[in-house]
CSV table of C-alpha atoms in Angstrom, one decimal:
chain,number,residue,atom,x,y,z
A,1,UNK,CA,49.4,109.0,-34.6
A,2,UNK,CA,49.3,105.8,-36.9
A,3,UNK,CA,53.2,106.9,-38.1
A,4,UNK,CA,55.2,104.9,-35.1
A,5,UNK,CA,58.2,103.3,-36.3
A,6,UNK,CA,58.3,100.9,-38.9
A,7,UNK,CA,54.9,102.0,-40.6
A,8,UNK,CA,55.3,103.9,-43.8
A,9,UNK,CA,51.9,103.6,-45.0
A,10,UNK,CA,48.5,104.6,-43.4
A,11,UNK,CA,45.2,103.6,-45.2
A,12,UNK,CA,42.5,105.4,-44.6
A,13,UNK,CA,38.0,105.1,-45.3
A,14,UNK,CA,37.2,107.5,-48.3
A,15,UNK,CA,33.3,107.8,-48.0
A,16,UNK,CA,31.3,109.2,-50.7
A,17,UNK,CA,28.6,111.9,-49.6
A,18,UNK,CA,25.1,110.2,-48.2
A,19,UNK,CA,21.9,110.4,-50.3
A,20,UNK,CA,18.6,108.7,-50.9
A,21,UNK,CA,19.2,107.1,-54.3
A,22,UNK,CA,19.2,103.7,-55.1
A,23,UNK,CA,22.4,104.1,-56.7
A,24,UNK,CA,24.1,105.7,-54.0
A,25,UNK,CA,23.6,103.7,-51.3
A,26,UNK,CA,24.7,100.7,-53.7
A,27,UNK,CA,27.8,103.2,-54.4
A,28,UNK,CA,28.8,103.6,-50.8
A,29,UNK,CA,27.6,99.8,-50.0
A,30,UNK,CA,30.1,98.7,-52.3
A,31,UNK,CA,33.0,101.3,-51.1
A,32,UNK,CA,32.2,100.2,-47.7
A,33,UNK,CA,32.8,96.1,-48.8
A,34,UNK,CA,36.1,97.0,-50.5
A,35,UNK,CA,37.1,98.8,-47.4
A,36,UNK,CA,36.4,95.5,-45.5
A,37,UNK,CA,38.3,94.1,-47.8
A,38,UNK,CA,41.2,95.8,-47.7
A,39,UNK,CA,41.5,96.4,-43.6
A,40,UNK,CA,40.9,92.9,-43.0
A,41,UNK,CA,43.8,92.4,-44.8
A,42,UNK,CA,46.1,94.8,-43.4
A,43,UNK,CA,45.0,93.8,-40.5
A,44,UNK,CA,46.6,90.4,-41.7
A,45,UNK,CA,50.0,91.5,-42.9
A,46,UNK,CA,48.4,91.0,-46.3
A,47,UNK,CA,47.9,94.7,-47.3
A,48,UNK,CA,47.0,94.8,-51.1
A,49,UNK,CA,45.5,98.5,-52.1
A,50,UNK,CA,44.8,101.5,-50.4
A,51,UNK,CA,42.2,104.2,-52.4
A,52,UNK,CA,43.6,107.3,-53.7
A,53,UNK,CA,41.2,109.3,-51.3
A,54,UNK,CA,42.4,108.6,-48.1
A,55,UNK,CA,45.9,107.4,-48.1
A,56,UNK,CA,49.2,108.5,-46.9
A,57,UNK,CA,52.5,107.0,-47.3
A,58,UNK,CA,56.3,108.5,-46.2
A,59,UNK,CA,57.5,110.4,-48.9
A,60,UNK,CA,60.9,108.6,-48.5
A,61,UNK,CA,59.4,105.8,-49.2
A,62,UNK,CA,57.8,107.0,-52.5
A,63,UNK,CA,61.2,108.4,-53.6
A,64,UNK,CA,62.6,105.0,-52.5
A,65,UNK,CA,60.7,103.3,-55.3
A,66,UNK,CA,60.6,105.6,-57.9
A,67,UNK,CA,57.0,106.4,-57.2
A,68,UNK,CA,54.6,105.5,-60.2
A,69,UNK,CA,57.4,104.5,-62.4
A,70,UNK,CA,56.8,100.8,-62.4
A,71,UNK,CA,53.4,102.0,-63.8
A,72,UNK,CA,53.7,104.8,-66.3
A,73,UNK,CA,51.6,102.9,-69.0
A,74,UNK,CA,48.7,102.0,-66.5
A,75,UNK,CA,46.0,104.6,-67.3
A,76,UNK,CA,44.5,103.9,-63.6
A,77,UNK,CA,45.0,102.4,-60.4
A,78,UNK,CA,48.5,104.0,-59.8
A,79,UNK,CA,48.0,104.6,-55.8
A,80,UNK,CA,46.5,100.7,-55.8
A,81,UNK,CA,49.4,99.5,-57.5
A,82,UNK,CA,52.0,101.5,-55.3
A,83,UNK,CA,50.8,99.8,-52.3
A,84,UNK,CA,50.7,96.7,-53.6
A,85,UNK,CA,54.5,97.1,-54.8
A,86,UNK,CA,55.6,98.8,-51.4
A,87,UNK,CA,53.5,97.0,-48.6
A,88,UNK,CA,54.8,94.6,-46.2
A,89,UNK,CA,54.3,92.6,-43.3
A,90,UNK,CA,54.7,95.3,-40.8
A,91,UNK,CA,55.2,98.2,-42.4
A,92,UNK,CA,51.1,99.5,-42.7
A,93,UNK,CA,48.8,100.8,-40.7
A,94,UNK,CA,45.2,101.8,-40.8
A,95,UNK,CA,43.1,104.8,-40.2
A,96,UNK,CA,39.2,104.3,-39.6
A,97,UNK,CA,37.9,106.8,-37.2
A,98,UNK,CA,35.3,108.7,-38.9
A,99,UNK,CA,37.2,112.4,-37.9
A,100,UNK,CA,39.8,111.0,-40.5
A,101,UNK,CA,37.2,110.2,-43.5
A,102,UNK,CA,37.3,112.1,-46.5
A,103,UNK,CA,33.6,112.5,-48.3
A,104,UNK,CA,33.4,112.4,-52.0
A,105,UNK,CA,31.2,113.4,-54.5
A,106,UNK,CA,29.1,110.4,-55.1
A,107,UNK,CA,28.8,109.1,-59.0
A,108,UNK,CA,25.1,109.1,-59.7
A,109,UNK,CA,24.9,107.1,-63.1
A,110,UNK,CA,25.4,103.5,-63.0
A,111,UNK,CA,27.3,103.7,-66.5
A,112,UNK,CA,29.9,105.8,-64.1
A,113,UNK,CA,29.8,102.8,-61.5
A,114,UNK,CA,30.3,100.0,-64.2
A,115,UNK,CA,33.3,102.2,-65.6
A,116,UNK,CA,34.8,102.6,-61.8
A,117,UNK,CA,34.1,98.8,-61.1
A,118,UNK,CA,36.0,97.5,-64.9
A,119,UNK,CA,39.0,99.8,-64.1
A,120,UNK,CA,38.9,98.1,-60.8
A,121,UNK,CA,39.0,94.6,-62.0
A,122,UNK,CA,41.8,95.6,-65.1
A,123,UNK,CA,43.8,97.3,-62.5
A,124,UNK,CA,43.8,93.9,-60.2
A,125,UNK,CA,45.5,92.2,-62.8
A,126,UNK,CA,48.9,93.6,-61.8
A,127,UNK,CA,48.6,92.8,-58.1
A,128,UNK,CA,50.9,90.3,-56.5
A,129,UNK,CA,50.5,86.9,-57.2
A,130,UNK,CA,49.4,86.1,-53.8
A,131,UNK,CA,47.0,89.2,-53.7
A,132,UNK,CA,45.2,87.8,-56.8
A,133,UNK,CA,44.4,84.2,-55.8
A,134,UNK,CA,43.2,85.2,-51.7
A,135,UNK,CA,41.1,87.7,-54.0
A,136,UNK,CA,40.0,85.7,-56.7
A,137,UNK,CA,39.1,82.5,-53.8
A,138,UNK,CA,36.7,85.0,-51.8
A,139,UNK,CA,35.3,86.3,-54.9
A,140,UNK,CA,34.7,82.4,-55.9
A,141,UNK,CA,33.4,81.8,-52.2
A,142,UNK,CA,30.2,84.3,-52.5
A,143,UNK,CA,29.6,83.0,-56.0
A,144,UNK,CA,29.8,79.7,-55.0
A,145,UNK,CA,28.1,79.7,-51.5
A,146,UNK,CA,24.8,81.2,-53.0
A,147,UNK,CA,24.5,79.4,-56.2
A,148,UNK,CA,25.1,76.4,-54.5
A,149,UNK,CA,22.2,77.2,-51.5
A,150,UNK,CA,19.6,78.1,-54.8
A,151,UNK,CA,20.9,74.8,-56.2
A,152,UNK,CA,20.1,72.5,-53.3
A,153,UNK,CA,17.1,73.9,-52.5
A,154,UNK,CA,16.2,73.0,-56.1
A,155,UNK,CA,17.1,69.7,-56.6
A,156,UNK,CA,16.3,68.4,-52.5
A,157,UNK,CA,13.8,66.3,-51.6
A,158,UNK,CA,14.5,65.3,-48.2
A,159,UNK,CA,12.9,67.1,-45.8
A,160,UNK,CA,15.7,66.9,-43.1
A,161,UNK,CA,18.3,67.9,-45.6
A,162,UNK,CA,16.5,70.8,-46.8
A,163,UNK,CA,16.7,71.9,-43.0
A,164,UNK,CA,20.3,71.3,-42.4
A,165,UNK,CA,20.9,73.8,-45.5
A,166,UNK,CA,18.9,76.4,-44.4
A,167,UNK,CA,20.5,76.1,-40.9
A,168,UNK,CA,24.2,76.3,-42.8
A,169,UNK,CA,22.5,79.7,-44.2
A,170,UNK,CA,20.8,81.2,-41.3
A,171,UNK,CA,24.4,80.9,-39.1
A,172,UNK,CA,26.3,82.4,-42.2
A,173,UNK,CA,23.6,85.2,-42.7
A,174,UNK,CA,24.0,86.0,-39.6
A,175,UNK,CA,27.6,85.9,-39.2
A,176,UNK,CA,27.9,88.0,-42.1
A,177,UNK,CA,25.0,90.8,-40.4
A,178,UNK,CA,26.8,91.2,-37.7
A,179,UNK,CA,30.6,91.6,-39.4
A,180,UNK,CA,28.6,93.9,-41.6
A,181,UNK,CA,26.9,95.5,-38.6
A,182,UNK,CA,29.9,96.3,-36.5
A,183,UNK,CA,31.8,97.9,-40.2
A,184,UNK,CA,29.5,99.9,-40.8
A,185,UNK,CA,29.3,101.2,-37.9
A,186,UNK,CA,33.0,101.6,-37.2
A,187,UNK,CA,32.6,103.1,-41.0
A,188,UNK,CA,29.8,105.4,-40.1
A,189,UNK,CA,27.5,103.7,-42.8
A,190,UNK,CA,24.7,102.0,-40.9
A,191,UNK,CA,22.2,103.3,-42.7
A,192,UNK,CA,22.8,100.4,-45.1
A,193,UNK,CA,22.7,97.7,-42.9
A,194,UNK,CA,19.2,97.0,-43.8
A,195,UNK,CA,19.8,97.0,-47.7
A,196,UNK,CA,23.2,95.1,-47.2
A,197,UNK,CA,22.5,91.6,-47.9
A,198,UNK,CA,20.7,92.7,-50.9
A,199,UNK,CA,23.4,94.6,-51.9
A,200,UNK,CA,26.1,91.1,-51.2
A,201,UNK,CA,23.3,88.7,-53.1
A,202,UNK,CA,23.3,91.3,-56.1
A,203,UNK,CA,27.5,90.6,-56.6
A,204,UNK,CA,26.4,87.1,-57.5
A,205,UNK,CA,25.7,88.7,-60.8
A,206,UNK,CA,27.4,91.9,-61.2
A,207,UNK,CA,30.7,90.6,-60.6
A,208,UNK,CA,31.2,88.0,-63.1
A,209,UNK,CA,29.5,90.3,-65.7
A,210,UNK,CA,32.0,92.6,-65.4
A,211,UNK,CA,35.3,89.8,-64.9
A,212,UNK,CA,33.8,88.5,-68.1
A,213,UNK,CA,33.9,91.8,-69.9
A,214,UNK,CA,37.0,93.3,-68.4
A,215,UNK,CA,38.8,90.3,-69.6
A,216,UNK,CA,37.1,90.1,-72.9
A,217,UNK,CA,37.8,93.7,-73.5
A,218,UNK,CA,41.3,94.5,-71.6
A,219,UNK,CA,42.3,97.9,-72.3
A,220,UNK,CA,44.3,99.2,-69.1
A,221,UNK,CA,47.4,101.1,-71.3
A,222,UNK,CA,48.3,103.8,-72.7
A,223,UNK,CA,48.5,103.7,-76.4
């Protein structure tokens, strides 16, 4: 039904299969915030990436553009970098009702995840220009935003001050608990609504652990 004219490309919610690990939930936790991601802006006419699991494009369109050829020596990230190459303004649509989610076999090692996560941040380096800073300026946003709530609360010693920042945090927490309420639940993921914030605060670190040593280590081609 998403296929009326002008869309060529329909992006779709590949969920991984639900259990009670810790590494799970932070598995599908972090599936579920690229997904955001990547509706939000398709939704914007600023479609970027689309995961292998659930996506469909016209296969005119993938003749069109000689499929993967651009890509040959990228060892991952081929269906990312497709979309990135092929998307326009009006030419993508998205697929989030939960009759059209595939379920994947979860990973269930956190050596696996860190893998997944470094091939994700190599393959990034080949998005459009564009794509890269919106992406790198919301990846700087979280870092920035938390360190610089620890940091004030730190170094303040005016009463009244310390209350306007923890207002600025309460209205942001709970912006961002009910954006990740109304996802998940759109995404059929609301059993990690409760462990989500964690999940967001942990990025803080995880993330610029692995930019650091993706880009220290960049090894994305074929030999």
């Amino acid at each position: 039904r998403n296929y009326v004219d002008g869309i060529d490309i329909v992006l779709g919610y590949g969920a991984y299969k639900k259990e009670k690990t810790l590494i799970n939930k932070f598995v599908r936790f972090d599936t579920f915030f690229i997904a955001l991601q990547y509706f939000s802006f398709s939704l914007r006419k600023l479609a970027y990436m689309g995961v292998g699991r659930n996506l469909s494009y016209k296969k005119q369109l993938f003749f069109d553009n000689k499929g993967f050829t651009s890509h040959y020596n990228v060892i991952s990230g081929d269906d990312d970098l497709f979309i990135n190459d092929v998307a326009k303004r009006n030419n993508v649509g998205i697929e989030y009702s939960i009759n059209s989610h595939t379920v994947s076999e979860p990973m269930r090692k956190w050596s696996s995840l860190l893998y997944q996560k470094k091939r994700h941040v190599s393959t990034s380096y080949y998005y459009k220009m564009k794509h890269k800073i919106l992406l790198g300026l919301s990846s700087l946003s979280h870092f920035v935003f938390y360190i610089s709530f620890l940091f004030l609360l730190i170094i303040n010693k005016n009463y009244d001050i310390f209350n306007i920042i923890i207002i600025i945090f309460v209205i942001r927490f709970i912006i961002q608990q009910i954006v990740f309420y109304m996802g998940m639940k759109k995404l059929n993921e609301k059993d990690l609504f409760y462990m989500g914030f964690l999940f967001d605060v942990s990025y803080i670190i995880i993330n610029p652990l692995i930019f650091i040593s993706t880009t220290l280590r960049k090894n994305n081609k074929w030999n």
